[in-house]
PDB file of C-alpha atoms and ligand atoms in Angstrom:
ATOM      1  CA  MET A   1       8.369 -27.797 -16.594  1.00 78.00           C
ATOM      2  CA  ARG A   2       5.074 -26.760 -15.027  1.00 87.00           C
ATOM      3  CA  MET A   3       5.031 -23.039 -14.079  1.00 93.00           C
ATOM      4  CA  ALA A   4       2.481 -20.320 -13.269  1.00 96.00           C
ATOM      5  CA  ALA A   5       2.858 -16.577 -12.711  1.00 97.00           C
ATOM      6  CA  GLY A   6       1.010 -13.640 -11.202  1.00 97.00           C
ATOM      7  CA  ALA A   7       1.804  -9.948 -10.788  1.00 97.00           C
ATOM      8  CA  ALA A   8       0.524  -6.954  -8.849  1.00 97.00           C
ATOM      9  CA  PRO A   9       1.473  -3.270  -8.676  1.00 96.00           C
ATOM     10  CA  GLY A  10       2.353  -1.193  -5.630  1.00 95.00           C
ATOM     11  CA  LYS A  11       0.160   1.704  -4.590  1.00 96.00           C
ATOM     12  CA  VAL A  12       0.148   5.194  -3.138  1.00 97.00           C
ATOM     13  CA  VAL A  13      -2.588   6.702  -1.011  1.00 98.00           C
ATOM     14  CA  LEU A  14      -3.478  10.221  -2.172  1.00 98.00           C
ATOM     15  CA  PHE A  15      -6.016  10.998   0.556  1.00 98.00           C
ATOM     16  CA  GLY A  16      -7.539   9.356   3.599  1.00 98.00           C
ATOM     17  CA  GLU A  17      -4.921   7.041   5.094  1.00 97.00           C
ATOM     18  CA  HIS A  18      -5.910   6.344   8.714  1.00 97.00           C
ATOM     19  CA  SER A  19      -9.258   8.217   8.463  1.00 98.00           C
ATOM     20  CA  VAL A  20     -10.346   5.394   6.090  1.00 97.00           C
ATOM     21  CA  VAL A  21     -10.036   2.997   9.048  1.00 96.00           C
ATOM     22  CA  TYR A  22     -12.780   5.141  10.681  1.00 97.00           C
ATOM     23  CA  GLY A  23     -15.141   4.885   7.707  1.00 96.00           C
ATOM     24  CA  ARG A  24     -14.142   8.028   5.783  1.00 97.00           C
ATOM     25  CA  PRO A  25     -13.450   7.939   2.015  1.00 98.00           C
ATOM     26  CA  ALA A  26      -9.906   7.526   0.723  1.00 98.00           C
ATOM     27  CA  VAL A  27      -8.233   7.814  -2.668  1.00 98.00           C
ATOM     28  CA  ALA A  28      -5.439   5.507  -3.847  1.00 98.00           C
ATOM     29  CA  ALA A  29      -3.721   4.746  -7.149  1.00 97.00           C
ATOM     30  CA  THR A  30      -1.442   2.022  -8.431  1.00 95.00           C
ATOM     31  CA  LEU A  31       2.244   2.634  -9.136  1.00 93.00           C
ATOM     32  CA  GLY A  32       4.462   1.541 -12.030  1.00 88.00           C
ATOM     33  CA  LEU A  33       6.546  -0.517  -9.553  1.00 90.00           C
ATOM     34  CA  GLY A  34       5.256  -3.904  -8.444  1.00 94.00           C
ATOM     35  CA  LEU A  35       5.930  -7.546  -7.619  1.00 97.00           C
ATOM     36  CA  GLY A  36       5.741 -10.716  -9.683  1.00 98.00           C
ATOM     37  CA  ALA A  37       5.282 -14.244  -8.310  1.00 98.00           C
ATOM     38  CA  VAL A  38       6.256 -17.484 -10.044  1.00 97.00           C
ATOM     39  CA  ALA A  39       4.928 -20.877  -8.881  1.00 97.00           C
ATOM     40  CA  GLU A  40       6.905 -24.037  -9.657  1.00 96.00           C
ATOM     41  CA  ARG A  41       6.887 -27.644  -8.520  1.00 95.00           C
ATOM     42  CA  ASP A  42       8.941 -28.017  -5.319  1.00 93.00           C
ATOM     43  CA  PRO A  43       9.053 -31.389  -3.505  1.00 91.00           C
ATOM     44  CA  ASP A  44       9.901 -29.482  -0.274  1.00 87.00           C
ATOM     45  CA  GLY A  45       6.949 -27.129  -0.741  1.00 88.00           C
ATOM     46  CA  PRO A  46       5.143 -25.076   0.101  1.00 90.00           C
ATOM     47  CA  THR A  47       8.207 -22.833   0.032  1.00 91.00           C
ATOM     48  CA  LEU A  48       8.578 -19.095  -0.448  1.00 93.00           C
ATOM     49  CA  ARG A  49      11.553 -17.153  -1.747  1.00 93.00           C
ATOM     50  CA  VAL A  50      11.738 -13.364  -2.010  1.00 92.00           C
ATOM     51  CA  PRO A  51      15.354 -12.773  -3.115  1.00 89.00           C
ATOM     52  CA  ALA A  52      14.986  -8.966  -3.281  1.00 86.00           C
ATOM     53  CA  TRP A  53      14.001  -8.967   0.425  1.00 83.00           C
ATOM     54  CA  GLY A  54      16.611 -11.612   1.357  1.00 82.00           C
ATOM     55  CA  LEU A  55      13.944 -14.122   2.369  1.00 81.00           C
ATOM     56  CA  GLU A  56      13.481 -17.879   2.118  1.00 77.00           C
ATOM     57  CA  THR A  57      10.883 -19.611   4.239  1.00 71.00           C
ATOM     58  CA  HIS A  58       9.308 -23.022   4.800  1.00 66.00           C
ATOM     59  CA  PRO A  59       6.080 -22.443   6.751  1.00 59.00           C
ATOM     60  CA  LYS A  60       5.776 -26.136   7.572  1.00 60.00           C
ATOM     61  CA  ASP A  61       9.159 -26.168   9.324  1.00 58.00           C
ATOM     62  CA  GLY A  62       8.187 -26.529  12.981  1.00 53.00           C
ATOM     63  CA  LYS A  63      11.675 -25.607  14.159  1.00 48.00           C
ATOM     64  CA  ARG A  64      11.303 -21.975  13.070  1.00 53.00           C
ATOM     65  CA  ARG A  65       9.212 -19.317  14.730  1.00 52.00           C
ATOM     66  CA  LEU A  66       6.468 -18.389  12.285  1.00 60.00           C
ATOM     67  CA  ASP A  67       6.626 -14.668  11.629  1.00 82.00           C
ATOM     68  CA  ALA A  68       4.096 -12.546   9.745  1.00 85.00           C
ATOM     69  CA  ILE A  69       5.405 -13.354   6.273  1.00 88.00           C
ATOM     70  CA  ASP A  70       5.320 -17.122   6.943  1.00 87.00           C
ATOM     71  CA  ARG A  71       1.789 -16.883   8.270  1.00 90.00           C
ATOM     72  CA  ALA A  72       0.727 -14.650   5.371  1.00 93.00           C
ATOM     73  CA  PHE A  73       2.158 -17.143   2.889  1.00 93.00           C
ATOM     74  CA  ALA A  74       0.434 -20.044   4.652  1.00 92.00           C
ATOM     75  CA  THR A  75      -2.845 -18.065   4.528  1.00 95.00           C
ATOM     76  CA  ALA A  76      -2.451 -17.530   0.758  1.00 96.00           C
ATOM     77  CA  ILE A  77      -1.749 -21.249   0.205  1.00 94.00           C
ATOM     78  CA  GLU A  78      -4.835 -22.153   2.233  1.00 94.00           C
ATOM     79  CA  ALA A  79      -7.017 -19.628   0.330  1.00 95.00           C
ATOM     80  CA  ALA A  80      -5.927 -21.131  -3.010  1.00 93.00           C
ATOM     81  CA  GLY A  81      -5.947 -24.788  -1.916  1.00 84.00           C
ATOM     82  CA  PRO A  82      -6.220 -27.655  -2.052  1.00 84.00           C
ATOM     83  CA  LEU A  83      -3.289 -27.834  -4.495  1.00 84.00           C
ATOM     84  CA  ASP A  84      -2.549 -31.022  -6.396  1.00 79.00           C
ATOM     85  CA  GLU A  85       1.251 -30.765  -6.058  1.00 82.00           C
ATOM     86  CA  ARG A  86       3.821 -29.287  -3.717  1.00 89.00           C
ATOM     87  CA  VAL A  87       4.601 -25.770  -4.843  1.00 94.00           C
ATOM     88  CA  GLY A  88       7.438 -23.282  -4.426  1.00 95.00           C
ATOM     89  CA  ILE A  89       6.796 -19.577  -4.941  1.00 96.00           C
ATOM     90  CA  THR A  90       9.426 -17.000  -5.873  1.00 96.00           C
ATOM     91  CA  VAL A  91       8.423 -13.356  -5.542  1.00 96.00           C
ATOM     92  CA  ASP A  92      10.525 -10.638  -7.106  1.00 95.00           C
ATOM     93  CA  GLY A  93      10.260  -7.019  -8.148  1.00 94.00           C
ATOM     94  CA  GLU A  94      11.314  -3.453  -7.465  1.00 90.00           C
ATOM     95  CA  LEU A  95       8.767  -2.582  -4.813  1.00 92.00           C
ATOM     96  CA  PRO A  96      10.537  -1.841  -1.502  1.00 91.00           C
ATOM     97  CA  PRO A  97       9.049  -3.731   1.469  1.00 89.00           C
ATOM     98  CA  GLY A  98       7.361  -2.080   4.414  1.00 88.00           C
ATOM     99  CA  VAL A  99       7.554   1.584   3.412  1.00 93.00           C
ATOM    100  CA  GLY A 100       3.872   2.221   2.701  1.00 91.00           C
ATOM    101  CA  LEU A 101       3.903   1.559  -1.044  1.00 95.00           C
ATOM    102  CA  GLY A 102       1.614  -1.463  -0.854  1.00 94.00           C
ATOM    103  CA  SER A 103       4.271  -4.201  -0.716  1.00 94.00           C
ATOM    104  CA  SER A 104       2.200  -6.493   1.519  1.00 93.00           C
ATOM    105  CA  ALA A 105      -0.902  -6.113  -0.671  1.00 96.00           C
ATOM    106  CA  ALA A 106       1.187  -6.689  -3.831  1.00 97.00           C
ATOM    107  CA  PHE A 107       2.784  -9.707  -2.143  1.00 96.00           C
ATOM    108  CA  ALA A 108      -0.684 -11.115  -1.373  1.00 97.00           C
ATOM    109  CA  VAL A 109      -2.229 -10.428  -4.774  1.00 98.00           C
ATOM    110  CA  SER A 110       0.755 -11.572  -6.881  1.00 98.00           C
ATOM    111  CA  ILE A 111       1.014 -14.871  -4.952  1.00 97.00           C
ATOM    112  CA  LEU A 112      -2.743 -15.476  -5.099  1.00 98.00           C
ATOM    113  CA  ARG A 113      -2.765 -14.843  -8.861  1.00 98.00           C
ATOM    114  CA  ALA A 114       0.153 -17.252  -9.383  1.00 97.00           C
ATOM    115  CA  LEU A 115      -1.516 -19.914  -7.227  1.00 97.00           C
ATOM    116  CA  ALA A 116      -4.820 -19.489  -9.076  1.00 96.00           C
ATOM    117  CA  GLU A 117      -3.036 -20.042 -12.387  1.00 96.00           C
ATOM    118  CA  TRP A 118      -1.190 -23.002 -10.862  1.00 95.00           C
ATOM    119  CA  ARG A 119      -4.432 -24.719  -9.820  1.00 93.00           C
ATOM    120  CA  GLY A 120      -5.960 -23.846 -13.236  1.00 93.00           C
ATOM    121  CA  ARG A 121      -8.912 -21.862 -11.873  1.00 93.00           C
ATOM    122  CA  PRO A 122      -8.720 -18.045 -11.628  1.00 92.00           C
ATOM    123  CA  PHE A 123     -10.206 -16.218  -8.663  1.00 95.00           C
ATOM    124  CA  SER A 124     -13.254 -14.099  -9.440  1.00 96.00           C
ATOM    125  CA  PRO A 125     -12.588 -10.410  -8.545  1.00 94.00           C
ATOM    126  CA  ALA A 126     -14.632 -10.850  -5.331  1.00 94.00           C
ATOM    127  CA  GLU A 127     -12.783 -14.068  -4.370  1.00 96.00           C
ATOM    128  CA  LEU A 128      -9.425 -12.387  -4.995  1.00 97.00           C
ATOM    129  CA  LEU A 129     -10.374  -9.441  -2.748  1.00 95.00           C
ATOM    130  CA  ALA A 130     -11.605 -11.784   0.008  1.00 96.00           C
ATOM    131  CA  ALA A 131      -8.438 -13.919  -0.121  1.00 97.00           C
ATOM    132  CA  ALA A 132      -6.152 -10.846  -0.251  1.00 97.00           C
ATOM    133  CA  GLU A 133      -7.971  -9.410   2.762  1.00 95.00           C
ATOM    134  CA  LYS A 134      -7.182 -12.565   4.767  1.00 96.00           C
ATOM    135  CA  VAL A 135      -3.483 -12.238   3.889  1.00 95.00           C
ATOM    136  CA  GLU A 136      -3.459  -8.476   4.635  1.00 93.00           C
ATOM    137  CA  THR A 137      -5.094  -9.140   8.007  1.00 93.00           C
ATOM    138  CA  VAL A 138      -2.082 -11.265   8.962  1.00 92.00           C
ATOM    139  CA  PHE A 139       0.199  -8.296   8.226  1.00 88.00           C
ATOM    140  CA  HIS A 140      -1.957  -5.399   9.408  1.00 85.00           C
ATOM    141  CA  GLY A 141      -4.440  -6.604  12.012  1.00 82.00           C
ATOM    142  CA  THR A 142      -7.539  -4.626  10.971  1.00 79.00           C
ATOM    143  CA  PRO A 143      -6.855  -3.305   7.465  1.00 83.00           C
ATOM    144  CA  SER A 144      -9.454  -0.980   5.976  1.00 91.00           C
ATOM    145  CA  GLY A 145      -9.285  -2.881   2.676  1.00 92.00           C
ATOM    146  CA  LEU A 146      -7.915   0.141   0.810  1.00 94.00           C
ATOM    147  CA  ASP A 147      -4.482  -1.299  -0.034  1.00 94.00           C
ATOM    148  CA  HIS A 148      -5.435  -4.712  -1.390  1.00 96.00           C
ATOM    149  CA  THR A 149      -8.504  -3.299  -3.175  1.00 95.00           C
ATOM    150  CA  VAL A 150      -6.518  -0.802  -5.232  1.00 95.00           C
ATOM    151  CA  VAL A 151      -3.652  -3.248  -5.801  1.00 96.00           C
ATOM    152  CA  ALA A 152      -6.055  -5.978  -7.005  1.00 96.00           C
ATOM    153  CA  SER A 153      -8.297  -3.660  -9.057  1.00 93.00           C
ATOM    154  CA  GLY A 154      -5.720  -1.227 -10.495  1.00 93.00           C
ATOM    155  CA  GLY A 155      -6.093   2.409 -11.604  1.00 94.00           C
ATOM    156  CA  CYS A 156      -7.194   5.195  -9.285  1.00 96.00           C
ATOM    157  CA  LEU A 157      -9.989   4.456  -6.802  1.00 96.00           C
ATOM    158  CA  ARG A 158     -12.234   6.065  -4.243  1.00 97.00           C
ATOM    159  CA  PHE A 159     -12.593   3.603  -1.375  1.00 96.00           C
ATOM    160  CA  GLN A 160     -14.948   3.717   1.569  1.00 96.00           C
ATOM    161  CA  GLY A 161     -15.363   0.674   3.783  1.00 90.00           C
ATOM    162  CA  GLY A 162     -18.990  -0.189   4.469  1.00 88.00           C
ATOM    163  CA  SER A 163     -20.329   1.574   1.355  1.00 87.00           C
ATOM    164  CA  GLU A 164     -21.647  -0.641  -1.437  1.00 88.00           C
ATOM    165  CA  PRO A 165     -19.625  -1.250  -3.515  1.00 88.00           C
ATOM    166  CA  PRO A 166     -16.721  -0.072  -1.330  1.00 89.00           C
ATOM    167  CA  PHE A 167     -14.712   1.186  -4.305  1.00 93.00           C
ATOM    168  CA  LYS A 168     -15.400   3.338  -7.342  1.00 96.00           C
ATOM    169  CA  ALA A 169     -13.003   4.050 -10.237  1.00 96.00           C
ATOM    170  CA  ILE A 170     -11.928   7.687 -10.583  1.00 97.00           C
ATOM    171  CA  ARG A 171     -11.600   8.975 -14.154  1.00 95.00           C
ATOM    172  CA  LEU A 172      -8.495  11.153 -14.223  1.00 95.00           C
ATOM    173  CA  ALA A 173      -8.646  14.071 -16.660  1.00 96.00           C
ATOM    174  CA  GLN A 174      -4.936  13.447 -17.285  1.00 94.00           C
ATOM    175  CA  PRO A 175      -2.132  11.364 -15.723  1.00 93.00           C
ATOM    176  CA  VAL A 176      -0.852  12.929 -12.494  1.00 96.00           C
ATOM    177  CA  PRO A 177       2.902  13.704 -12.456  1.00 96.00           C
ATOM    178  CA  VAL A 178       4.328  12.824  -9.045  1.00 97.00           C
ATOM    179  CA  VAL A 179       7.528  12.165  -7.161  1.00 98.00           C
ATOM    180  CA  VAL A 180       7.585   9.261  -4.711  1.00 98.00           C
ATOM    181  CA  ALA A 181      10.304   9.044  -2.053  1.00 98.00           C
ATOM    182  CA  TRP A 182      10.859   6.737   0.868  1.00 97.00           C
ATOM    183  CA  THR A 183      12.962   5.808   3.823  1.00 95.00           C
ATOM    184  CA  ALA A 184      12.877   2.975   6.374  1.00 90.00           C
ATOM    185  CA  ARG A 185       9.900   2.882   8.726  1.00 88.00           C
ATOM    186  CA  GLU A 186      10.090   3.029  12.514  1.00 83.00           C
ATOM    187  CA  GLY A 187       7.142   0.689  13.049  1.00 84.00           C
ATOM    188  CA  SER A 188       4.521  -1.373  11.275  1.00 86.00           C
ATOM    189  CA  THR A 189       1.210  -0.226   9.803  1.00 87.00           C
ATOM    190  CA  LYS A 190      -0.472  -2.353  12.461  1.00 88.00           C
ATOM    191  CA  ALA A 191       1.374  -0.462  15.230  1.00 92.00           C
ATOM    192  CA  ALA A 192       0.673   2.982  13.689  1.00 94.00           C
ATOM    193  CA  VAL A 193      -3.061   2.175  13.395  1.00 93.00           C
ATOM    194  CA  ALA A 194      -3.173   0.823  16.976  1.00 94.00           C
ATOM    195  CA  ASP A 195      -1.267   3.828  18.326  1.00 95.00           C
ATOM    196  CA  LEU A 196      -3.673   6.276  16.686  1.00 97.00           C
ATOM    197  CA  ARG A 197      -6.609   4.320  18.123  1.00 96.00           C
ATOM    198  CA  VAL A 198      -5.344   5.102  21.647  1.00 97.00           C
ATOM    199  CA  ARG A 199      -5.297   8.828  20.829  1.00 97.00           C
ATOM    200  CA  VAL A 200      -8.744   8.642  19.217  1.00 98.00           C
ATOM    201  CA  GLU A 201     -10.166   6.978  22.340  1.00 98.00           C
ATOM    202  CA  ALA A 202      -8.664   9.767  24.489  1.00 98.00           C
ATOM    203  CA  HIS A 203     -10.103  12.586  22.303  1.00 98.00           C
ATOM    204  CA  PRO A 204     -12.945  11.068  20.252  1.00 98.00           C
ATOM    205  CA  ALA A 205     -14.808  14.283  19.371  1.00 98.00           C
ATOM    206  CA  VAL A 206     -11.659  16.047  18.176  1.00 98.00           C
ATOM    207  CA  TYR A 207     -10.599  13.113  16.017  1.00 98.00           C
ATOM    208  CA  GLU A 208     -14.093  12.613  14.560  1.00 98.00           C
ATOM    209  CA  ARG A 209     -13.964  16.246  13.316  1.00 98.00           C
ATOM    210  CA  LEU A 210     -10.442  15.743  11.986  1.00 98.00           C
ATOM    211  CA  PHE A 211     -11.498  12.556  10.156  1.00 98.00           C
ATOM    212  CA  ASP A 212     -14.482  14.445   8.676  1.00 98.00           C
ATOM    213  CA  THR A 213     -12.031  17.063   7.353  1.00 98.00           C
ATOM    214  CA  MET A 214      -9.822  14.318   5.906  1.00 98.00           C
ATOM    215  CA  GLY A 215     -12.907  12.850   4.209  1.00 98.00           C
ATOM    216  CA  ASP A 216     -13.756  16.303   2.786  1.00 98.00           C
ATOM    217  CA  LEU A 217     -10.199  16.581   1.453  1.00 98.00           C
ATOM    218  CA  ALA A 218     -10.609  13.204  -0.292  1.00 98.00           C
ATOM    219  CA  GLU A 219     -13.811  14.389  -2.017  1.00 98.00           C
ATOM    220  CA  ALA A 220     -12.180  17.716  -3.009  1.00 98.00           C
ATOM    221  CA  GLY A 221      -9.162  15.736  -4.258  1.00 98.00           C
ATOM    222  CA  ILE A 222     -11.374  13.557  -6.455  1.00 98.00           C
ATOM    223  CA  ALA A 223     -12.922  16.691  -7.997  1.00 98.00           C
ATOM    224  CA  ALA A 224      -9.406  18.089  -8.664  1.00 98.00           C
ATOM    225  CA  LEU A 225      -8.299  14.775 -10.248  1.00 98.00           C
ATOM    226  CA  GLU A 226     -11.381  14.689 -12.460  1.00 97.00           C
ATOM    227  CA  ARG A 227     -10.724  18.297 -13.582  1.00 97.00           C
ATOM    228  CA  GLY A 228      -6.983  17.695 -14.024  1.00 97.00           C
ATOM    229  CA  ASP A 229      -6.268  20.585 -11.635  1.00 98.00           C
ATOM    230  CA  HIS A 230      -2.850  19.605 -10.312  1.00 97.00           C
ATOM    231  CA  ALA A 231      -2.194  22.922  -8.532  1.00 98.00           C
ATOM    232  CA  GLU A 232      -5.341  22.370  -6.455  1.00 98.00           C
ATOM    233  CA  LEU A 233      -4.363  18.721  -5.893  1.00 98.00           C
ATOM    234  CA  GLY A 234      -0.985  19.870  -4.520  1.00 98.00           C
ATOM    235  CA  ALA A 235      -2.648  22.422  -2.216  1.00 98.00           C
ATOM    236  CA  LEU A 236      -4.950  19.672  -0.885  1.00 98.00           C
ATOM    237  CA  PHE A 237      -1.920  17.361  -0.357  1.00 98.00           C
ATOM    238  CA  ASP A 238      -0.362  20.041   1.876  1.00 98.00           C
ATOM    239  CA  ILE A 239      -3.503  20.231   4.037  1.00 98.00           C
ATOM    240  CA  ALA A 240      -3.858  16.425   4.137  1.00 98.00           C
ATOM    241  CA  HIS A 241      -0.270  16.168   5.364  1.00 98.00           C
ATOM    242  CA  GLY A 242      -1.091  18.588   8.202  1.00 98.00           C
ATOM    243  CA  CYS A 243      -4.041  16.362   9.181  1.00 98.00           C
ATOM    244  CA  LEU A 244      -1.813  13.276   9.227  1.00 98.00           C
ATOM    245  CA  ASN A 245       0.628  15.169  11.406  1.00 98.00           C
ATOM    246  CA  ALA A 246      -2.283  15.928  13.764  1.00 97.00           C
ATOM    247  CA  CYS A 247      -2.973  12.167  13.807  1.00 98.00           C
ATOM    248  CA  GLY A 248       0.563  11.725  15.178  1.00 96.00           C
ATOM    249  CA  VAL A 249       1.767   9.524  12.315  1.00 97.00           C
ATOM    250  CA  SER A 250       4.289  11.875  10.673  1.00 96.00           C
ATOM    251  CA  GLY A 251       7.853  11.146  11.767  1.00 95.00           C
ATOM    252  CA  PRO A 252      10.847  13.528  11.449  1.00 96.00           C
ATOM    253  CA  GLU A 253      11.854  11.983   8.114  1.00 97.00           C
ATOM    254  CA  ASN A 254       8.347  12.402   6.686  1.00 97.00           C
ATOM    255  CA  GLU A 255       8.534  16.086   7.645  1.00 98.00           C
ATOM    256  CA  GLN A 256      12.006  16.367   6.100  1.00 98.00           C
ATOM    257  CA  MET A 257      10.955  14.733   2.798  1.00 98.00           C
ATOM    258  CA  VAL A 258       7.852  16.929   2.541  1.00 98.00           C
ATOM    259  CA  ARG A 259       9.862  20.093   3.269  1.00 98.00           C
ATOM    260  CA  ILE A 260      12.545  19.208   0.696  1.00 98.00           C
ATOM    261  CA  ALA A 261       9.919  18.476  -1.995  1.00 98.00           C
ATOM    262  CA  ARG A 262       8.072  21.747  -1.367  1.00 98.00           C
ATOM    263  CA  ARG A 263      11.316  23.786  -1.332  1.00 98.00           C
ATOM    264  CA  ALA A 264      12.380  22.208  -4.638  1.00 98.00           C
ATOM    265  CA  GLY A 265       9.159  23.493  -6.223  1.00 98.00           C
ATOM    266  CA  ALA A 266       6.564  20.700  -5.843  1.00 98.00           C
ATOM    267  CA  LEU A 267       2.947  21.875  -6.066  1.00 98.00           C
ATOM    268  CA  GLY A 268       2.286  20.076  -2.789  1.00 98.00           C
ATOM    269  CA  ALA A 269       3.547  17.124  -0.751  1.00 98.00           C
ATOM    270  CA  LYS A 270       2.318  14.713   1.908  1.00 98.00           C
ATOM    271  CA  LEU A 271       3.310  11.526   3.603  1.00 98.00           C
ATOM    272  CA  THR A 272       1.631   8.529   2.011  1.00 98.00           C
ATOM    273  CA  GLY A 273       0.781   5.246   3.710  1.00 95.00           C
ATOM    274  CA  ALA A 274       0.727   4.599   7.407  1.00 94.00           C
ATOM    275  CA  GLY A 275       3.549   7.007   8.349  1.00 95.00           C
ATOM    276  CA  TRP A 276       6.268   6.863  11.024  1.00 94.00           C
ATOM    277  CA  GLY A 277       8.832   7.109   8.258  1.00 93.00           C
ATOM    278  CA  GLY A 278       8.020   5.337   5.019  1.00 94.00           C
ATOM    279  CA  ALA A 279       6.911   7.148   1.904  1.00 97.00           C
ATOM    280  CA  MET A 280       6.167  10.651   0.630  1.00 98.00           C
ATOM    281  CA  LEU A 281       4.138  11.725  -2.399  1.00 98.00           C
ATOM    282  CA  ALA A 282       4.569  15.108  -4.119  1.00 98.00           C
ATOM    283  CA  VAL A 283       2.849  16.640  -7.152  1.00 98.00           C
ATOM    284  CA  ALA A 284       5.641  17.704  -9.516  1.00 98.00           C
ATOM    285  CA  ALA A 285       6.148  17.584 -13.281  1.00 97.00           C
ATOM    286  CA  GLY A 286       9.055  17.874 -15.755  1.00 97.00           C
ATOM    287  CA  ASP A 287      12.128  19.816 -14.626  1.00 98.00           C
ATOM    288  CA  VAL A 288      10.602  20.454 -11.216  1.00 98.00           C
ATOM    289  CA  ALA A 289      10.128  16.699 -10.697  1.00 98.00           C
ATOM    290  CA  GLU A 290      13.793  16.166 -11.596  1.00 98.00           C
ATOM    291  CA  ALA A 291      14.841  18.886  -9.143  1.00 98.00           C
ATOM    292  CA  VAL A 292      12.665  17.308  -6.407  1.00 98.00           C
ATOM    293  CA  VAL A 293      14.168  13.842  -7.014  1.00 98.00           C
ATOM    294  CA  THR A 294      17.732  15.268  -6.958  1.00 98.00           C
ATOM    295  CA  ALA A 295      17.120  17.219  -3.739  1.00 98.00           C
ATOM    296  CA  LEU A 296      15.638  14.152  -2.027  1.00 98.00           C
ATOM    297  CA  GLU A 297      18.477  11.875  -3.195  1.00 98.00           C
ATOM    298  CA  GLU A 298      21.076  14.408  -2.031  1.00 98.00           C
ATOM    299  CA  ALA A 299      19.470  14.219   1.409  1.00 98.00           C
ATOM    300  CA  GLY A 300      19.855  10.396   1.369  1.00 97.00           C
ATOM    301  CA  PHE A 301      16.318   9.313   0.390  1.00 97.00           C
ATOM    302  CA  GLU A 302      15.286   6.957  -2.403  1.00 96.00           C
ATOM    303  CA  ALA A 303      13.122   8.842  -4.918  1.00 97.00           C
ATOM    304  CA  PHE A 304      11.712   8.552  -8.416  1.00 95.00           C
ATOM    305  CA  ALA A 305       9.375  10.509 -10.684  1.00 96.00           C
ATOM    306  CA  THR A 306       6.379   8.783 -12.211  1.00 94.00           C
ATOM    307  CA  GLN A 307       2.774   9.343 -13.284  1.00 93.00           C
ATOM    308  CA  LEU A 308      -0.312   8.061 -11.550  1.00 92.00           C
ATOM    309  CA  GLY A 309      -3.235   6.711 -13.478  1.00 73.00           C
ATOM    310  CA  CYS A 310      -1.407   5.152 -16.406  1.00 57.00           C
TER     311      CYS A 310
HETATM  312  C1  LIG B 401      -2.003   2.261   4.660  1.00 73.55           C
HETATM  313  O1  LIG B 401      -1.683   2.353   3.272  1.00 73.55           O
HETATM  314  C2  LIG B 401      -3.343   2.879   4.907  1.00 73.55           C
HETATM  315  C3  LIG B 401      -3.845   2.857   6.353  1.00 73.55           C
HETATM  316  O2  LIG B 401      -5.028   3.664   6.349  1.00 73.55           O
HETATM  317  C4  LIG B 401      -4.152   1.471   6.869  1.00 73.55           C
HETATM  318  C5  LIG B 401      -5.386   0.861   6.216  1.00 73.55           C
HETATM  319  O3  LIG B 401      -6.116   1.547   5.513  1.00 73.55           O
HETATM  320  O4  LIG B 401      -5.611  -0.349   6.472  1.00 73.55           O
HETATM  321  C6  LIG B 401      -2.860   3.505   7.317  1.00 73.55           C
END
């Protein structure tokens, strides 16, 4: 039977979420968790199934209201088309949806890769980025490009919209030991970005200075990553978290996760992603990482230890 497959990893943002939307540099890295998409012939297609998220959708079914995931799927089909046969896509994997770990970008990139294999013509890297951006725009409104760029390119990247090229690979001196934790989010990335925009318009000069500081932290973070200085990286995470709090995107559970990680011995911790709940990233290795994971799980959060840059 005819079949095609594509995969993409999740991501964490180390520095510059939100300030990247205002042109400042950001740093992101791919995670060991991801999504895989399989394309198969389906006479009812195009159909989408994401069993891990409890989802089955037929975008052509006029009786249903089209929500973001239907429209995103339809956008991916259009970007890959025209297809010679009706296709059904099944997406699966361990990446939790909607918590700031790049699930929408991984959804876009894994589906696009499967569709490209299905049609027998791969996307060039630039075509893949352009198509993934269209899908991300359905989910996020005005994405900076950070999420789908790192998810499609892999590794650890410096990203700055408007610079040419917008992304540059960062050479890590050594893999970075981290703990990632998450909880449900109270709103979407689109809403968090729009909400911050209202505050920025009310206090533009203050936020411009804050975004400059966040950009400086990203550059200092890159230097720490290139030196392999994880104590400095952790200290910069703590400051970056304070900046995100000043942006109004840190919810009570972000604060709780960060506090638990620091108390359990992490070298530093910050929210990662768009905020309002969602994910946390802490620098922690070995026994300390285990203690951080245990403390977070005891408090009811999902958590795991991993390394960035592998
Ligand atoms: C989300 O991972 C990062 C944000 O800066 C949104 C974006 O860059 O599009 C909050």
